[in-house]
């Protein structure tokens, strides 16, 4: 925005990347401990604390009078984001019955895309304001929305009944199930699958008894030891495979380049030929609308498509989009004022954003949140969120640097990362659609990549080529044998 440049000057590509990504390192560090905070204090309290910090940080950004204050505000925002995002995904996953878990967990992504859409059009509406209010107003709205979330988490949201059951607070868990409106059949099913901690249907709702064991006060050293033990627990043999898969997928979700497309959409559209600020922000807003609309469709159909197909086939389309844009820029067929190349790039950006919002944005986070047992779910999710933030930092920092030096490198780099993810998903990612949280571990025990249609088809193709090669070798062998016999007869005759 012109008013932002007047206040802070023209930032270099590396400084621009640092300012944009400065919230992600604090988010990464916070996400490492978010699981311990969520397990100790509860899901809703972790949500409230994270939202409060986010609101404070956004207020600092809105009132920034120099660049250091702006970066400080973004760091505080990152701390809050790392805490409440990890807690929110786990919370929604735990309060949802199996048949509704997919749509409910993916509703988080729906609201993220709604915020993205509102953010782009808010900046489109304020970019023409001839003062610093053009960029301060959107940040102030961020702060207000986060404060509302804090109030809702503190006073209106019921605690996760699974967390309460895991803590042995069965009466409170029963009350939470009643508030959530979960049927008795679902509670009985939960009791059968998790008899140690679940709450059966029909249990009377009473106040918490005074004899309920209280949590003893812990020293900083004991808390750090507990956090270390929690992290070590997610790498034990029985949960190591889902942990590593979740961390990998959460990392590669960002290395698809999606946040480079979202954060720097105006810059990408400007490089493709939309030179004015208003045009680039409008194009970015249109892309946000597409993302929001198609995310609604993804939320509706997520449990029909499944986690595996959306990740694998969606990844193939994403890599093709990146490859097409990279080839166009590498061959210098994208011109700002003429030619069809710039329109193909703009179209590919839209297709990439739409396909991502319908597949990877939904399937990856949903799978990562549901493949862990309740005892390790919050910690594993926090580590996965931390890995996601590290990748996000790399993407946000490197994108303007790549775009200023070699636009094709941006597309080739992230397109290659998508293809790697597709390969790993084919080999190691099981389908978890429709399974109860407590039985998903069986999917990893029974999953076999060799039974996948893609792998089976590939094996048949290889077998077909092998048979064809074998027939050719036999034909050449018989021909060679007849030649040798002919030579031997001629020798005898002479």
XYZ file of C-alpha atoms in Angstrom:
494
model
C 0.000 0.000 0.000
C 1.309 3.512 -0.773
C 0.658 4.815 2.764
C 2.560 1.858 4.266
C 5.556 2.603 2.042
C 5.417 6.261 3.071
C 5.575 5.307 6.745
C 8.151 2.518 6.596
C 9.923 3.098 3.271
C 10.507 0.683 0.419
C 11.543 -2.628 1.956
C 14.011 -4.917 0.207
C 12.852 -8.378 -0.868
C 14.596 -10.041 2.072
C 13.246 -7.511 4.600
C 9.754 -7.836 3.158
C 10.000 -11.594 3.561
C 11.260 -11.196 7.137
C 8.425 -8.848 8.144
C 5.781 -11.133 6.657
C 7.284 -14.281 8.200
C 8.272 -12.762 11.567
C 5.178 -14.125 13.306
C 5.986 -17.705 12.253
C 9.111 -18.362 14.350
C 7.305 -17.452 17.621
C 4.367 -19.542 16.397
C 6.738 -22.458 15.831
C 8.273 -22.237 19.299
C 4.882 -21.828 20.957
C 3.415 -24.766 19.055
C 6.103 -27.008 20.569
C 4.642 -26.364 24.039
C 1.012 -25.883 23.020
C 0.234 -29.557 23.571
C 1.488 -29.456 27.157
C -0.498 -26.275 27.840
C -3.627 -27.779 26.295
C -3.233 -31.041 28.224
C -2.645 -29.235 31.516
C -5.149 -26.372 31.388
C -7.744 -27.766 29.005
C -8.613 -27.082 25.383
C -10.851 -24.044 25.932
C -8.424 -22.281 28.279
C -5.606 -22.779 25.780
C -7.880 -21.313 23.109
C -8.690 -18.286 25.253
C -5.034 -17.564 26.124
C -3.987 -17.874 22.489
C -6.775 -15.586 21.294
C -5.916 -12.982 23.933
C -2.259 -12.896 22.873
C -3.297 -12.647 19.234
C -5.545 -9.674 20.040
C -2.752 -7.893 21.919
C -0.259 -8.478 19.110
C -2.649 -7.267 16.417
C -3.297 -4.126 18.469
C 0.471 -3.498 18.583
C 0.605 -3.871 14.791
C -2.300 -1.491 14.257
C -0.636 1.156 16.447
C 2.918 0.666 15.133
C 4.877 3.891 14.639
C 8.085 2.237 13.428
C 9.103 -1.069 11.897
C 10.423 -2.592 15.138
C 7.036 -2.102 16.831
C 5.294 -3.714 13.872
C 7.601 -6.747 14.031
C 7.115 -7.000 17.817
C 3.353 -7.060 17.323
C 3.671 -9.793 14.718
C 5.810 -11.855 17.093
C 3.106 -11.627 19.785
C 0.503 -12.573 17.178
C 2.633 -15.600 16.321
C 2.708 -16.747 19.944
C -1.076 -16.562 20.152
C -1.556 -18.224 16.776
C 0.696 -21.158 17.623
C -1.238 -21.774 20.829
C -4.837 -21.438 19.711
C -4.481 -23.156 16.314
C -3.045 -26.309 17.893
C -5.712 -26.316 20.611
C -8.557 -25.520 18.232
C -7.938 -28.438 15.863
C -7.668 -30.905 18.750
C -10.766 -29.448 20.442
C -13.012 -29.733 17.401
C -11.688 -33.211 16.652
C -12.508 -34.390 20.188
C -16.026 -32.970 20.480
C -17.171 -34.384 17.126
C -18.910 -37.769 16.711
C -17.228 -39.968 14.054
C -19.886 -39.407 11.382
C -19.612 -35.618 11.712
C -15.892 -35.298 12.480
C -14.786 -34.640 8.902
C -17.153 -31.730 8.204
C -16.691 -30.219 11.686
C -12.879 -30.288 11.655
C -12.778 -28.888 8.136
C -15.079 -26.052 9.217
C -11.928 -24.530 10.729
C -10.461 -24.283 7.239
C -13.744 -22.813 6.019
C -13.518 -19.980 8.541
C -9.849 -19.450 7.647
C -10.818 -18.978 4.007
C -13.693 -16.709 5.045
C -11.196 -14.562 6.945
C -8.881 -14.591 3.942
C -11.690 -13.446 1.687
C -12.757 -10.685 4.078
C -9.134 -9.637 4.535
C -8.472 -9.195 0.823
C -11.652 -7.205 0.247
C -11.088 -5.135 3.388
C -7.674 -4.105 2.074
C -9.191 -3.543 -1.375
C -11.668 -1.189 0.257
C -9.085 0.635 2.388
C -6.169 0.843 -0.082
C -7.505 4.125 -1.463
C -7.666 5.839 1.975
C -5.004 8.587 1.803
C -3.596 7.944 5.280
C -2.108 5.194 7.436
C -5.660 4.135 8.292
C -5.575 2.181 5.015
C -3.393 -0.502 6.636
C -4.107 0.138 10.330
C -7.854 -0.514 10.042
C -7.549 -4.162 8.827
C -5.118 -4.904 11.676
C -7.444 -3.308 14.223
C -10.267 -5.530 12.956
C -7.956 -8.540 13.472
C -7.521 -7.546 17.084
C -11.258 -7.133 17.659
C -12.132 -10.514 16.152
C -9.494 -12.263 18.278
C -10.883 -10.590 21.403
C -14.375 -11.909 20.568
C -12.902 -15.410 20.199
C -11.283 -15.073 23.624
C -14.624 -14.122 25.213
C -16.396 -17.026 23.506
C -13.732 -19.531 24.577
C -13.825 -18.341 28.170
C -17.561 -18.115 28.790
C -19.465 -20.066 26.140
C -17.514 -23.069 24.864
C -17.863 -26.335 26.848
C -14.640 -28.156 27.654
C -13.719 -31.201 25.560
C -15.523 -34.190 27.144
C -12.767 -36.529 25.952
C -10.156 -34.400 27.731
C -12.306 -34.370 30.868
C -12.729 -38.149 30.694
C -9.010 -38.623 30.173
C -8.450 -36.553 33.333
C -10.923 -38.731 35.248
C -13.569 -35.980 35.558
C -16.463 -38.144 34.388
C -19.299 -36.036 35.765
C -18.040 -32.915 34.019
C -17.552 -34.939 30.839
C -21.168 -36.117 31.000
C -22.351 -32.536 31.373
C -20.198 -31.469 28.418
C -21.671 -34.236 26.251
C -25.165 -33.020 27.225
C -24.326 -29.432 26.250
C -22.932 -30.628 22.920
C -26.065 -32.677 22.264
C -24.217 -35.932 21.604
C -26.603 -38.881 21.586
C -26.564 -41.681 24.118
C -25.614 -44.184 21.414
C -22.495 -42.194 20.588
C -21.535 -42.034 24.260
C -22.029 -45.773 24.722
C -19.863 -46.357 21.666
C -17.199 -44.126 23.163
C -17.454 -46.067 26.437
C -16.854 -49.395 24.656
C -13.874 -48.056 22.726
C -12.341 -46.177 25.639
C -13.599 -47.825 28.865
C -10.889 -46.304 31.027
C -12.015 -42.765 30.610
C -15.212 -42.397 28.630
C -18.505 -41.355 30.159
C -21.571 -43.591 29.604
C -24.900 -42.197 28.550
C -27.420 -41.455 31.243
C -24.932 -40.699 33.969
C -26.397 -38.030 36.259
C -25.000 -34.560 35.907
C -23.760 -33.302 39.261
C -21.370 -30.736 40.507
C -17.769 -31.808 40.771
C -17.261 -33.526 44.086
C -14.964 -31.900 46.542
C -12.956 -35.090 46.845
C -11.845 -34.865 43.209
C -8.031 -35.124 43.184
C -6.395 -31.808 42.543
C -3.389 -31.359 40.332
C -0.335 -30.657 42.461
C 1.718 -27.579 41.822
C 4.745 -28.252 39.697
C 8.105 -26.590 39.481
C 9.448 -25.247 36.199
C 11.882 -28.151 36.017
C 9.120 -30.730 36.474
C 7.001 -29.015 33.824
C 9.921 -29.052 31.384
C 10.494 -32.734 32.174
C 6.798 -33.437 31.581
C 6.955 -31.637 28.244
C 10.008 -33.682 27.251
C 8.215 -36.897 28.249
C 5.143 -35.899 26.250
C 7.272 -35.286 23.148
C 9.152 -38.568 23.659
C 5.823 -40.413 24.004
C 4.698 -39.537 20.476
C 7.793 -41.253 19.046
C 7.234 -44.570 20.820
C 6.931 -47.617 18.604
C 3.138 -47.912 18.691
C 2.535 -44.308 17.523
C 5.789 -43.493 15.718
C 4.459 -44.100 12.222
C 1.384 -41.820 12.503
C 3.516 -39.185 14.247
C 6.103 -39.067 11.470
C 3.440 -39.090 8.768
C 1.522 -36.257 10.444
C 4.653 -34.113 10.851
C 5.692 -34.754 7.247
C 2.270 -33.899 5.812
C 1.882 -30.774 7.938
C 5.305 -29.589 6.732
C 4.717 -30.349 3.072
C 1.290 -28.749 3.174
C 3.059 -25.394 3.385
C 5.868 -26.400 1.015
C 3.219 -26.714 -1.673
C 3.676 -22.932 -1.879
C 0.110 -22.075 -0.935
C 1.079 -19.364 1.531
C 3.401 -17.885 -1.047
C 0.340 -17.625 -3.292
C -1.835 -16.211 -0.488
C 0.650 -13.824 1.172
C 2.001 -12.462 -2.090
C -1.037 -12.814 -4.358
C -0.984 -9.095 -5.263
C 2.709 -9.406 -6.200
C 2.079 -12.548 -8.282
C -0.746 -10.856 -10.158
C 1.384 -7.751 -10.694
C 4.147 -9.869 -12.229
C 1.560 -11.450 -14.501
C 0.482 -8.046 -15.814
C -2.018 -6.526 -13.345
C 0.124 -3.508 -12.558
C -2.088 -1.284 -10.359
C -2.586 -1.889 -6.643
C -6.375 -1.827 -7.009
C -6.354 -4.420 -9.816
C -3.981 -6.765 -7.993
C -5.945 -6.561 -4.733
C -9.203 -7.126 -6.644
C -7.749 -10.201 -8.381
C -6.526 -11.443 -4.987
C -9.990 -10.917 -3.541
C -11.568 -12.873 -6.384
C -9.143 -15.749 -5.714
C -10.127 -15.614 -2.029
C -13.817 -15.859 -2.993
C -13.035 -18.916 -5.123
C -11.152 -20.489 -2.217
C -14.046 -19.808 0.166
C -16.744 -21.146 -2.164
C -14.870 -24.325 -3.015
C -13.945 -24.877 0.630
C -17.683 -25.059 1.348
C -17.957 -27.844 -1.222
C -14.953 -29.588 0.316
C -16.515 -29.444 3.792
C -19.691 -31.027 2.416
C -17.972 -33.823 0.504
C -14.853 -34.470 2.600
C -16.196 -37.751 4.005
C -17.210 -38.943 0.552
C -13.858 -38.268 -1.094
C -11.687 -39.635 1.701
C -8.334 -38.360 2.939
C -6.093 -40.393 0.609
C -7.636 -39.573 -2.784
C -7.881 -35.858 -2.019
C -4.207 -35.733 -1.034
C -2.853 -37.833 -3.903
C -4.977 -36.672 -6.833
C -5.116 -33.111 -5.562
C -1.318 -33.120 -5.302
C -0.983 -34.251 -8.910
C -3.093 -31.307 -10.112
C -1.178 -28.856 -7.908
C 2.167 -30.025 -9.289
C 0.918 -29.678 -12.879
C -0.194 -26.081 -12.171
C 3.210 -25.217 -10.702
C 5.038 -26.896 -13.603
C 3.023 -24.989 -16.233
C 3.721 -21.617 -14.572
C 7.397 -22.450 -14.082
C 7.831 -23.466 -17.720
C 6.106 -20.303 -18.960
C 8.377 -18.058 -16.881
C 11.519 -20.069 -17.691
C 10.798 -19.866 -21.421
C 10.112 -16.111 -21.083
C 6.589 -16.407 -22.469
C 4.999 -14.221 -19.778
C 4.860 -10.546 -20.759
C 3.150 -7.905 -18.580
C 1.375 -6.143 -21.452
C 0.867 -8.733 -24.197
C 0.623 -12.413 -25.026
C -1.477 -15.293 -23.743
C 1.181 -16.445 -21.263
C 0.188 -13.956 -18.542
C -3.458 -15.069 -18.717
C -2.443 -18.713 -18.446
C -0.428 -17.849 -15.325
C -3.397 -16.022 -13.782
C -5.663 -18.976 -14.616
C -3.175 -21.446 -13.108
C -3.008 -19.381 -9.890
C -6.787 -19.608 -9.584
C -6.844 -23.342 -10.342
C -4.030 -23.967 -7.850
C -5.832 -22.055 -5.089
C -9.165 -23.788 -5.782
C -7.740 -27.317 -5.923
C -5.669 -26.744 -2.791
C -8.679 -25.490 -0.862
C -10.681 -28.573 -1.884
C -7.974 -31.150 -1.166
C -4.792 -30.430 0.791
C -6.255 -27.700 2.973
C -8.894 -30.146 4.174
C -7.475 -33.660 4.008
C -4.002 -33.065 5.450
C -5.032 -31.231 8.612
C -7.940 -33.578 9.178
C -5.749 -36.667 8.926
C -3.029 -35.167 11.144
C -5.576 -34.359 13.853
C -7.266 -37.773 13.967
C -4.472 -40.359 13.632
C -3.246 -40.095 17.239
C -4.777 -41.619 20.415
C -6.142 -39.165 22.975
C -3.093 -39.456 25.244
C -0.719 -38.135 22.563
C -3.083 -36.225 20.276
C -2.489 -32.720 21.634
C 1.306 -33.101 21.758
C 1.496 -34.633 18.287
C -0.753 -31.918 16.909
C 1.405 -29.209 18.479
C 4.568 -30.724 16.970
C 2.845 -30.988 13.612
C 1.692 -27.379 13.885
C 5.239 -26.378 14.767
C 6.575 -28.150 11.669
C 3.860 -26.414 9.661
C 4.990 -23.036 10.983
C 8.656 -23.728 10.173
C 7.749 -24.572 6.590
C 5.459 -21.557 6.484
C 8.330 -19.325 7.621
C 10.553 -20.681 4.859
C 7.864 -20.115 2.217
C 6.994 -16.614 3.433
C 10.644 -15.563 3.647
C 11.930 -17.071 0.394
C 8.995 -16.189 -1.884
C 9.758 -12.471 -2.456
C 13.462 -13.271 -2.836
C 12.736 -15.887 -5.514
C 10.199 -13.718 -7.306
C 12.675 -10.830 -7.500
C 15.447 -12.986 -8.965
C 13.843 -15.922 -10.819
C 10.073 -16.355 -10.955
C 10.347 -19.844 -12.450
C 12.379 -21.062 -9.446
C 9.428 -20.337 -7.135
C 7.100 -22.585 -9.120
C 9.600 -25.392 -9.793
C 10.699 -25.557 -6.134
C 7.237 -25.947 -4.654
C 5.938 -28.075 -7.516
C 8.740 -30.559 -6.819
C 7.849 -30.602 -3.114
C 4.251 -31.465 -4.005
C 5.356 -34.418 -6.136
C 7.499 -35.784 -3.289
C 4.476 -35.593 -0.996
C 2.318 -37.446 -3.493
C 4.869 -40.275 -3.611
C 5.082 -40.570 0.176
C 1.275 -40.471 0.489
C 0.917 -43.307 -2.001
C 3.286 -45.478 0.027
C 2.420 -44.678 3.655
C -0.898 -42.830 4.001
C -3.871 -45.008 5.056
C -7.520 -44.087 4.647
C -9.155 -42.983 7.928
C -12.552 -41.910 6.603
C -15.444 -43.053 8.802
C -13.282 -44.645 11.506
C -13.627 -43.932 15.213
C -10.740 -42.005 16.741
C -9.904 -44.912 18.998
C -9.632 -47.447 16.115
C -7.718 -45.402 13.564
C -4.458 -47.002 14.695
C -5.652 -50.205 13.037
C -5.566 -48.435 9.671
C -1.789 -48.126 9.925
C -1.425 -51.788 10.875
C -3.500 -52.992 7.909
C -2.389 -50.422 5.310
C -0.400 -51.794 2.397
C 0.766 -49.592 -0.444
C 0.980 -52.650 -2.699
C -2.832 -52.903 -2.657
C -3.393 -49.360 -3.895
C -5.061 -49.089 -7.320
C -2.256 -46.823 -8.549
C 0.426 -49.250 -7.389
C -1.475 -52.293 -8.682
C -1.897 -50.596 -12.052
C 1.779 -49.699 -12.159
C 2.768 -53.287 -11.312
C 0.513 -54.622 -14.061
C 2.050 -52.184 -16.523
C 5.562 -53.265 -15.533
C 4.534 -56.926 -15.743
C 3.095 -56.354 -19.207
C 6.323 -54.746 -20.409
C 8.320 -57.572 -18.818
C 6.252 -60.193 -20.633
C 6.634 -58.331 -23.911
C 10.392 -58.135 -23.366
C 10.474 -61.864 -22.526
C 8.622 -62.751 -25.725
C 11.100 -60.625 -27.701
C 14.062 -62.328 -26.070
C 12.602 -65.766 -26.823
C 12.069 -64.804 -30.455
C 15.612 -63.484 -30.740
C 16.902 -66.632 -29.013
C 15.102 -68.965 -31.432
C 16.300 -66.915 -34.391
C 19.880 -67.053 -33.100
C 19.587 -70.837 -32.611
C 18.415 -71.420 -36.197
C 21.295 -69.319 -37.552
C 23.808 -71.379 -35.598
C 22.315 -74.627 -36.908
C 22.496 -73.311 -40.490
C 26.195 -72.391 -40.096
C 26.986 -75.836 -38.662
C 25.328 -77.596 -41.636
C 27.268 -75.461 -44.104
C 30.523 -76.344 -42.321
C 29.773 -80.100 -42.487
C 28.849 -79.861 -46.163
C 32.111 -78.195 -47.042
